[in-house]
Amino acid sequence: MVDLYSQHLKIKTEIEEAINNCILNSSFIGGEQVNLLNENLASFLGINNVMSCANGTDALQLAIMALNLPKDAEIIVPNFTFVAPAEVVALLGYKPIFADVSETTYNISPESILENISSKTKAIVVVHLFGQSADMKGILEIAEKHHLWVIEDVAQSLGAQFIDIDNKPRYAGTLGHIGTTSFFPTKNLGAMGDGGAVFCNDDAIASKIKILANHGSIVKYNYQEIGINSRLDNLQAAILNVKFKYFSSYIEQRKAVAQRYNSILASANNKNIVLPQHNNSSPHTYNQYTIQIPFRDQIKNHLFEHNIPSMIYYPSTLSSHHAYNKYKTSATPNAEYLSKHVLSLPMHPELDEEQIAFICKNLLLGLEIFSK
Ligand SMILES: *Cc1c(COP(=O)(O)O)cnc(C)c1O
């Protein structure tokens, strides 16, 4: 699905030098590389505060903790996504309310958010799925009207933009109140281990998050809040600072790979394949290249038999799981439909034309076989 080793070989010397420097300085927790990464991201995103932390799930947890919501608060999350948003909401004792997603972008839909708002709703966690921004214009209008906090999870879409009505492009994760991301190795900006970050423009929220991530303390052994321990290693930050130099070019390479997939699959002229949708207000950065296809499970096996990996993100709705089926859910037909039809193909900057052609050839062959 990804080829992290090929990517590494191209920057091996720089990475080794960065790691060696950390060892020479023996600064492992905190340190200048962590500060530099926070600054790099802040200036890239055009946001006032970036606080790196241990992983993307912690980033979401810190964001929600910082809001000090009442105990009976309901928080709207998408029903078609990775578990983290629902997990942290429930873990903190709040109620996740599962909303449906758009059938074209797979992102949480403003209409479904609206349907799920009650007097207890306090926040929305927007996940920008697969590399594409959700409809932030629609979502922010609703949030403003109903006085809701908006947390944006850009773990899969760091570097994706949302272009609003004024034609002003802004980075996903910087439009709501708090943005969160992950540096899990397979994300668009990936470390060699775990990592994450929270970002926001509001200085008061930022300092609260810093305190919460540091055992609730700003002055050593003085605890203002009940916090957690969530920090990014200096080593991981050093690795990320090297990769950050190539971050924009990695995204361009992902777009080129997607275009290649698109043109081969579109030329097959098979109406049964639904390609990733392009949307002028939210250009795709392709953390995943996800199609819809009939005979999905058979085709996945067929690809596997030809040594081609593929993945199902996500094979079921969150609300269908034992851990979450006790929470209230409106009907989420798109989330259900997508969980049965989506298939993600290999996607990474190093994927070459020959590999893409081979994947497409076998995919189309599989479709032909099972359509008979
Ligand atoms: C990867 C991911 C996370 C969690 O990140 P970790 O660093 O693995 O904790 C959260 N949300 C989404 C949408 C993700 O894809």
Short mmCIF file of C-alpha atoms and ligand atoms in Angstrom, two decimals:
data_model
loop_
_atom_site.label_atom_id
_atom_site.label_comp_id
_atom_site.label_asym_id
_atom_site.label_seq_id
_atom_site.Cartn_x
_atom_site.Cartn_y
_atom_site.Cartn_z
CA MET A 1 0.00 0.00 0.00
CA VAL A 2 2.89 2.31 0.81
CA ASP A 3 6.61 2.13 0.13
CA LEU A 4 8.25 3.89 3.04
CA TYR A 5 11.64 2.32 2.38
CA SER A 6 11.97 3.75 -1.17
CA GLN A 7 11.03 7.12 0.20
CA HIS A 8 13.62 6.77 2.94
CA LEU A 9 16.43 5.83 0.55
CA LYS A 10 16.13 9.21 -1.17
CA ILE A 11 16.68 11.15 2.06
CA LYS A 12 18.70 8.57 3.98
CA THR A 13 21.78 10.74 4.54
CA GLU A 14 19.82 13.70 5.82
CA ILE A 15 17.72 11.53 8.13
CA GLU A 16 20.77 9.80 9.57
CA GLU A 17 22.47 13.12 10.16
CA ALA A 18 19.37 14.47 11.92
CA ILE A 19 19.15 11.39 14.14
CA ASN A 20 22.87 11.52 14.93
CA ASN A 21 22.61 15.15 15.95
CA CYS A 22 19.86 14.29 18.43
CA ILE A 23 22.03 11.56 19.89
CA LEU A 24 25.04 13.88 20.11
CA ASN A 25 22.94 16.51 21.89
CA SER A 26 21.27 13.84 24.02
CA SER A 27 18.07 15.85 23.96
CA PHE A 28 15.30 13.32 23.61
CA ILE A 29 12.26 14.83 25.28
CA GLY A 30 11.33 18.32 24.16
CA GLY A 31 14.20 20.15 22.54
CA GLU A 32 14.97 22.35 19.61
CA GLN A 33 13.72 19.97 16.90
CA VAL A 34 10.27 19.86 18.53
CA ASN A 35 10.15 23.66 18.65
CA LEU A 36 11.35 23.87 15.06
CA LEU A 37 8.67 21.44 13.88
CA ASN A 38 5.97 23.45 15.67
CA GLU A 39 7.25 26.60 13.96
CA ASN A 40 7.53 24.92 10.55
CA LEU A 41 3.95 23.73 10.72
CA ALA A 42 2.62 27.00 12.06
CA SER A 43 4.13 28.99 9.22
CA PHE A 44 3.09 26.41 6.62
CA LEU A 45 -0.51 26.35 7.84
CA GLY A 46 -0.66 30.06 8.58
CA ILE A 47 -1.82 29.48 12.14
CA ASN A 48 -0.70 31.04 15.44
CA ASN A 49 -0.08 27.98 17.60
CA VAL A 50 1.07 24.42 16.92
CA MET A 51 1.56 22.03 19.84
CA SER A 52 3.02 18.67 18.87
CA CYS A 53 2.03 15.66 20.96
CA ALA A 54 2.39 11.89 21.13
CA ASN A 55 -0.06 10.83 18.41
CA GLY A 56 -3.14 11.89 16.46
CA THR A 57 -5.56 10.27 18.88
CA ASP A 58 -4.07 12.21 21.80
CA ALA A 59 -4.31 15.35 19.67
CA LEU A 60 -8.07 14.82 19.41
CA GLN A 61 -8.33 14.05 23.10
CA LEU A 62 -6.42 17.21 24.05
CA ALA A 63 -8.58 19.32 21.73
CA ILE A 64 -11.79 18.06 23.32
CA MET A 65 -10.40 18.30 26.89
CA ALA A 66 -9.47 21.94 26.24
CA LEU A 67 -13.12 22.88 25.59
CA ASN A 68 -14.31 22.07 29.12
CA LEU A 69 -17.68 20.84 27.92
CA PRO A 70 -20.55 20.00 30.30
CA LYS A 71 -20.77 16.34 31.34
CA ASP A 72 -23.84 15.58 29.24
CA ALA A 73 -22.47 17.12 26.04
CA GLU A 74 -23.14 15.47 22.69
CA ILE A 75 -20.46 15.67 20.03
CA ILE A 76 -21.23 14.95 16.40
CA VAL A 77 -18.74 12.71 14.59
CA PRO A 78 -18.84 11.02 11.16
CA ASN A 79 -20.03 7.40 11.03
CA PHE A 80 -17.62 6.53 8.24
CA THR A 81 -14.05 7.09 9.42
CA PHE A 82 -11.25 5.82 11.61
CA VAL A 83 -12.39 5.17 15.18
CA ALA A 84 -10.31 7.85 16.96
CA PRO A 85 -12.84 10.72 16.99
CA ALA A 86 -15.66 8.58 18.43
CA GLU A 87 -13.25 6.85 20.79
CA VAL A 88 -11.94 9.97 22.48
CA VAL A 89 -15.40 11.51 22.76
CA ALA A 90 -16.71 8.39 24.51
CA LEU A 91 -13.56 7.96 26.60
CA LEU A 92 -13.96 11.48 27.98
CA GLY A 93 -17.52 10.62 28.99
CA TYR A 94 -19.28 12.57 26.27
CA LYS A 95 -21.78 11.17 23.81
CA PRO A 96 -20.69 10.58 20.23
CA ILE A 97 -23.56 11.18 17.81
CA PHE A 98 -22.93 9.60 14.43
CA ALA A 99 -23.68 11.65 11.34
CA ASP A 100 -23.81 10.53 7.74
CA VAL A 101 -21.26 11.45 5.08
CA SER A 102 -21.44 12.82 1.57
CA GLU A 103 -21.70 10.12 -1.09
CA THR A 104 -19.25 11.99 -3.32
CA THR A 105 -16.50 13.22 -0.97
CA TYR A 106 -17.08 10.66 1.84
CA ASN A 107 -16.79 13.54 4.32
CA ILE A 108 -19.31 14.40 7.06
CA SER A 109 -22.29 16.12 5.45
CA PRO A 110 -23.64 19.46 6.70
CA GLU A 111 -27.23 18.23 6.17
CA SER A 112 -26.67 15.27 8.44
CA ILE A 113 -24.95 17.43 11.07
CA LEU A 114 -28.01 19.67 11.10
CA GLU A 115 -30.35 16.70 11.54
CA ASN A 116 -28.39 15.48 14.54
CA ILE A 117 -28.20 18.71 16.51
CA SER A 118 -29.98 18.67 19.88
CA SER A 119 -29.98 21.06 22.84
CA LYS A 120 -27.01 19.10 24.20
CA THR A 121 -24.83 19.30 21.09
CA LYS A 122 -21.67 21.24 21.86
CA ALA A 123 -19.18 20.33 19.18
CA ILE A 124 -18.54 18.69 15.82
CA VAL A 125 -15.46 16.66 14.97
CA VAL A 126 -14.94 17.02 11.23
CA VAL A 127 -12.65 14.40 9.71
CA HIS A 128 -11.12 15.42 6.39
CA LEU A 129 -11.04 11.92 4.96
CA PHE A 130 -8.60 10.36 2.48
CA GLY A 131 -6.87 13.67 1.64
CA GLN A 132 -9.78 15.97 0.87
CA SER A 133 -11.33 18.77 2.88
CA ALA A 134 -14.92 18.47 4.03
CA ASP A 135 -17.44 21.17 3.09
CA MET A 136 -16.20 23.67 5.66
CA LYS A 137 -18.39 26.47 4.37
CA GLY A 138 -21.57 24.54 5.07
CA ILE A 139 -20.25 23.19 8.37
CA LEU A 140 -19.07 26.56 9.71
CA GLU A 141 -22.40 28.19 8.89
CA ILE A 142 -24.22 25.57 10.95
CA ALA A 143 -21.67 25.74 13.76
CA GLU A 144 -21.94 29.50 14.02
CA LYS A 145 -25.71 29.45 14.03
CA HIS A 146 -25.87 26.75 16.74
CA HIS A 147 -22.83 27.93 18.75
CA LEU A 148 -20.88 24.72 18.26
CA TRP A 149 -17.15 24.14 18.54
CA VAL A 150 -15.54 22.78 15.40
CA ILE A 151 -12.57 20.42 15.70
CA GLU A 152 -10.95 19.38 12.44
CA ASP A 153 -9.07 16.08 12.21
CA VAL A 154 -6.60 16.42 9.32
CA ALA A 155 -4.65 13.23 10.07
CA GLN A 156 -5.31 12.12 6.48
CA SER A 157 -5.38 15.55 4.88
CA LEU A 158 -2.55 17.69 6.19
CA GLY A 159 -1.72 20.05 3.32
CA ALA A 160 -5.17 19.83 1.72
CA GLN A 161 -6.88 23.14 1.11
CA PHE A 162 -10.41 24.39 1.24
CA ILE A 163 -11.17 27.21 -1.13
CA ASP A 164 -14.05 29.26 0.20
CA ILE A 165 -16.43 31.63 -1.54
CA ASP A 166 -13.90 34.47 -1.58
CA ASN A 167 -11.65 32.15 -3.55
CA LYS A 168 -9.20 32.29 -0.70
CA PRO A 169 -7.48 28.94 -0.17
CA ARG A 170 -6.99 27.93 3.46
CA TYR A 171 -5.53 24.75 4.85
CA ALA A 172 -7.93 22.16 6.19
CA GLY A 173 -7.54 22.15 9.95
CA THR A 174 -7.26 25.94 10.20
CA LEU A 175 -10.86 26.89 9.48
CA GLY A 176 -12.56 25.64 12.63
CA HIS A 177 -11.54 26.28 16.26
CA ILE A 178 -8.95 23.53 16.71
CA GLY A 179 -7.13 21.32 14.21
CA THR A 180 -5.50 17.97 14.97
CA THR A 181 -3.18 15.74 12.99
CA SER A 182 -1.14 12.55 13.16
CA PHE A 183 2.41 11.77 12.05
CA PHE A 184 1.76 8.02 11.88
CA PRO A 185 4.27 6.71 9.31
CA THR A 186 1.73 6.31 6.49
CA LYS A 187 0.18 9.76 6.75
CA ASN A 188 1.13 12.47 4.24
CA LEU A 189 3.75 13.73 6.71
CA GLY A 190 4.89 10.61 8.53
CA ALA A 191 7.45 10.03 11.28
CA MET A 192 9.33 6.81 12.03
CA GLY A 193 7.02 6.08 14.90
CA ASP A 194 4.10 7.83 16.53
CA GLY A 195 3.48 11.55 16.62
CA GLY A 196 0.74 14.13 16.38
CA ALA A 197 -0.07 17.80 16.75
CA VAL A 198 -2.85 20.15 17.78
CA PHE A 199 -3.16 23.64 16.31
CA CYS A 200 -5.32 26.70 16.77
CA ASN A 201 -5.32 30.47 16.44
CA ASP A 202 -6.72 31.12 19.93
CA ASP A 203 -3.85 31.71 22.39
CA ALA A 204 -5.92 30.84 25.47
CA ILE A 205 -6.92 27.45 24.04
CA ALA A 206 -3.32 26.89 22.96
CA SER A 207 -1.92 27.46 26.43
CA LYS A 208 -4.59 25.22 27.93
CA ILE A 209 -3.61 22.44 25.52
CA LYS A 210 0.07 22.86 26.41
CA ILE A 211 -0.80 22.51 30.09
CA LEU A 212 -3.10 19.51 29.53
CA ALA A 213 -0.43 17.71 27.49
CA ASN A 214 2.09 18.24 30.30
CA HIS A 215 0.28 16.60 33.27
CA GLY A 216 -1.84 19.72 33.75
CA SER A 217 1.16 21.69 34.78
CA ILE A 218 3.05 24.73 33.52
CA VAL A 219 5.20 25.35 36.58
CA LYS A 220 6.87 22.11 37.56
CA TYR A 221 5.02 20.18 40.33
CA ASN A 222 2.19 22.67 40.30
CA TYR A 223 -0.99 21.13 38.86
CA GLN A 224 -3.69 23.44 37.55
CA GLU A 225 -5.61 20.80 35.59
CA ILE A 226 -5.95 17.05 35.44
CA GLY A 227 -3.82 16.43 32.40
CA ILE A 228 -2.15 13.67 30.48
CA ASN A 229 1.39 12.96 29.31
CA SER A 230 1.55 13.48 25.56
CA ARG A 231 4.72 14.65 23.88
CA LEU A 232 6.54 14.19 20.62
CA ASP A 233 10.09 12.79 20.80
CA ASN A 234 12.84 15.12 19.67
CA LEU A 235 14.06 12.27 17.42
CA GLN A 236 10.71 12.04 15.65
CA ALA A 237 10.60 15.82 15.33
CA ALA A 238 14.08 15.81 13.75
CA ILE A 239 12.93 13.17 11.23
CA LEU A 240 9.77 15.15 10.51
CA ASN A 241 11.75 18.36 9.98
CA VAL A 242 13.75 16.62 7.24
CA LYS A 243 10.62 15.21 5.61
CA PHE A 244 8.86 18.54 5.94
CA LYS A 245 11.22 19.97 3.28
CA TYR A 246 9.81 17.46 0.81
CA PHE A 247 6.23 17.54 2.06
CA SER A 248 4.80 19.64 -0.78
CA SER A 249 6.59 17.60 -3.42
CA TYR A 250 5.27 14.37 -1.87
CA ILE A 251 1.76 15.73 -2.23
CA GLU A 252 2.41 16.70 -5.87
CA GLN A 253 3.68 13.16 -6.54
CA ARG A 254 0.54 11.70 -4.93
CA LYS A 255 -1.58 13.88 -7.21
CA ALA A 256 0.36 12.67 -10.24
CA VAL A 257 -0.18 9.03 -9.20
CA ALA A 258 -3.90 9.70 -8.78
CA GLN A 259 -4.10 11.32 -12.21
CA ARG A 260 -2.47 8.26 -13.73
CA TYR A 261 -4.98 5.96 -11.99
CA ASN A 262 -7.82 8.25 -13.07
CA SER A 263 -6.86 8.32 -16.69
CA ILE A 264 -6.37 4.55 -17.01
CA LEU A 265 -9.53 3.69 -15.08
CA ALA A 266 -11.61 6.35 -16.86
CA SER A 267 -10.47 5.13 -20.27
CA ALA A 268 -11.80 1.68 -19.42
CA ASN A 269 -15.16 3.41 -19.63
CA ASN A 270 -16.75 1.15 -17.04
CA LYS A 271 -19.66 2.94 -15.43
CA ASN A 272 -19.50 0.62 -12.45
CA ILE A 273 -16.27 2.09 -11.15
CA VAL A 274 -16.64 5.33 -9.20
CA LEU A 275 -13.38 7.29 -9.15
CA PRO A 276 -12.46 9.76 -6.37
CA GLN A 277 -14.53 12.87 -6.93
CA HIS A 278 -12.90 16.16 -7.76
CA ASN A 279 -14.33 19.21 -6.20
CA ASN A 280 -13.14 22.72 -7.04
CA SER A 281 -13.46 23.94 -3.46
CA SER A 282 -11.52 21.02 -1.97
CA PRO A 283 -8.66 19.74 -4.15
CA HIS A 284 -7.52 16.24 -3.21
CA THR A 285 -4.12 15.37 -1.69
CA TYR A 286 -4.72 11.61 -1.96
CA ASN A 287 -3.59 10.19 1.32
CA GLN A 288 -5.72 7.35 -0.03
CA TYR A 289 -6.87 6.59 -3.57
CA THR A 290 -10.30 5.17 -2.91
CA ILE A 291 -12.74 3.96 -5.52
CA GLN A 292 -16.16 2.33 -5.38
CA ILE A 293 -16.46 -0.92 -7.24
CA PRO A 294 -18.97 -3.79 -7.50
CA PHE A 295 -17.81 -7.29 -6.42
CA ARG A 296 -15.49 -5.39 -4.10
CA ASP A 297 -14.44 -8.30 -1.89
CA GLN A 298 -13.87 -10.68 -4.81
CA ILE A 299 -11.82 -8.05 -6.60
CA LYS A 300 -9.76 -7.43 -3.49
CA ASN A 301 -8.96 -11.17 -3.39
CA HIS A 302 -8.24 -11.21 -7.09
CA LEU A 303 -5.74 -8.36 -6.64
CA PHE A 304 -4.19 -10.16 -3.68
CA GLU A 305 -3.65 -13.26 -5.82
CA HIS A 306 -1.68 -11.06 -8.21
CA ASN A 307 0.44 -9.70 -5.34
CA ILE A 308 -1.37 -6.37 -5.32
CA PRO A 309 -2.33 -5.08 -1.89
CA SER A 310 -5.55 -3.14 -1.43
CA MET A 311 -7.41 -2.09 1.68
CA ILE A 312 -10.95 -1.44 2.79
CA TYR A 313 -11.13 1.85 4.62
CA TYR A 314 -13.61 1.34 6.30
CA PRO A 315 -15.43 -2.00 6.25
CA SER A 316 -18.20 -1.00 8.66
CA THR A 317 -19.80 2.06 10.20
CA LEU A 318 -18.59 3.02 13.66
CA SER A 319 -22.08 2.86 15.15
CA SER A 320 -22.39 -0.80 14.14
CA HIS A 321 -19.66 -1.85 16.58
CA HIS A 322 -20.24 -3.34 20.00
CA ALA A 323 -18.39 -0.46 21.68
CA TYR A 324 -20.52 2.21 20.02
CA ASN A 325 -23.94 0.76 19.23
CA LYS A 326 -25.37 2.08 22.49
CA TYR A 327 -25.12 5.65 21.23
CA LYS A 328 -27.91 7.26 19.29
CA THR A 329 -27.56 7.29 15.55
CA SER A 330 -29.73 8.69 12.83
CA ALA A 331 -29.90 6.72 9.61
CA THR A 332 -26.55 6.93 7.83
CA PRO A 333 -27.26 5.26 4.47
CA ASN A 334 -24.25 6.71 2.66
CA ALA A 335 -21.85 5.55 5.37
CA GLU A 336 -23.38 2.07 5.17
CA TYR A 337 -23.29 1.95 1.39
CA LEU A 338 -19.68 3.14 1.22
CA SER A 339 -18.49 0.63 3.80
CA LYS A 340 -19.68 -2.11 1.43
CA HIS A 341 -18.32 -0.65 -1.81
CA VAL A 342 -15.08 1.26 -1.25
CA LEU A 343 -11.66 -0.09 -2.05
CA SER A 344 -8.38 1.77 -1.53
CA LEU A 345 -5.59 1.04 -3.99
CA PRO A 346 -1.86 1.37 -3.30
CA MET A 347 -0.98 5.06 -3.01
CA HIS A 348 2.37 6.67 -2.24
CA PRO A 349 4.70 9.16 -3.90
CA GLU A 350 7.05 6.45 -5.23
CA LEU A 351 4.43 4.46 -7.16
CA ASP A 352 5.61 4.35 -10.79
CA GLU A 353 3.72 4.18 -14.09
CA GLU A 354 4.42 0.52 -14.63
CA GLN A 355 3.09 -0.42 -11.19
CA ILE A 356 -0.02 1.70 -11.68
CA ALA A 357 -0.67 0.13 -15.08
CA PHE A 358 -0.25 -3.35 -13.58
CA ILE A 359 -2.66 -2.60 -10.74
CA CYS A 360 -5.28 -1.15 -13.11
CA LYS A 361 -4.95 -4.01 -15.60
CA ASN A 362 -5.63 -6.59 -12.90
CA LEU A 363 -8.41 -4.56 -11.35
CA LEU A 364 -10.22 -4.27 -14.69
CA LEU A 365 -9.61 -7.94 -15.44
CA GLY A 366 -11.13 -8.87 -12.09
CA LEU A 367 -14.14 -6.70 -12.75
CA GLU A 368 -14.63 -8.35 -16.12
CA ILE A 369 -14.40 -11.85 -14.63
CA PHE A 370 -16.87 -11.20 -11.80
CA SER A 371 -19.30 -9.20 -13.93
CA LYS A 372 -19.96 -12.23 -16.12
C1 LIG B 1 -4.55 8.06 11.74
C2 LIG B 1 -5.74 8.76 12.17
C3 LIG B 1 -5.93 9.17 13.50
C4 LIG B 1 -5.07 8.73 14.64
O1 LIG B 1 -3.76 8.97 14.56
P1 LIG B 1 -2.73 8.17 15.51
O2 LIG B 1 -1.50 8.99 15.38
O3 LIG B 1 -2.60 6.80 14.95
O4 LIG B 1 -3.27 8.18 16.88
C5 LIG B 1 -7.03 9.93 13.81
N1 LIG B 1 -7.92 10.26 12.88
C6 LIG B 1 -7.81 9.86 11.60
C7 LIG B 1 -8.84 10.26 10.62
C8 LIG B 1 -6.73 9.09 11.21
O5 LIG B 1 -6.63 8.68 9.94
#
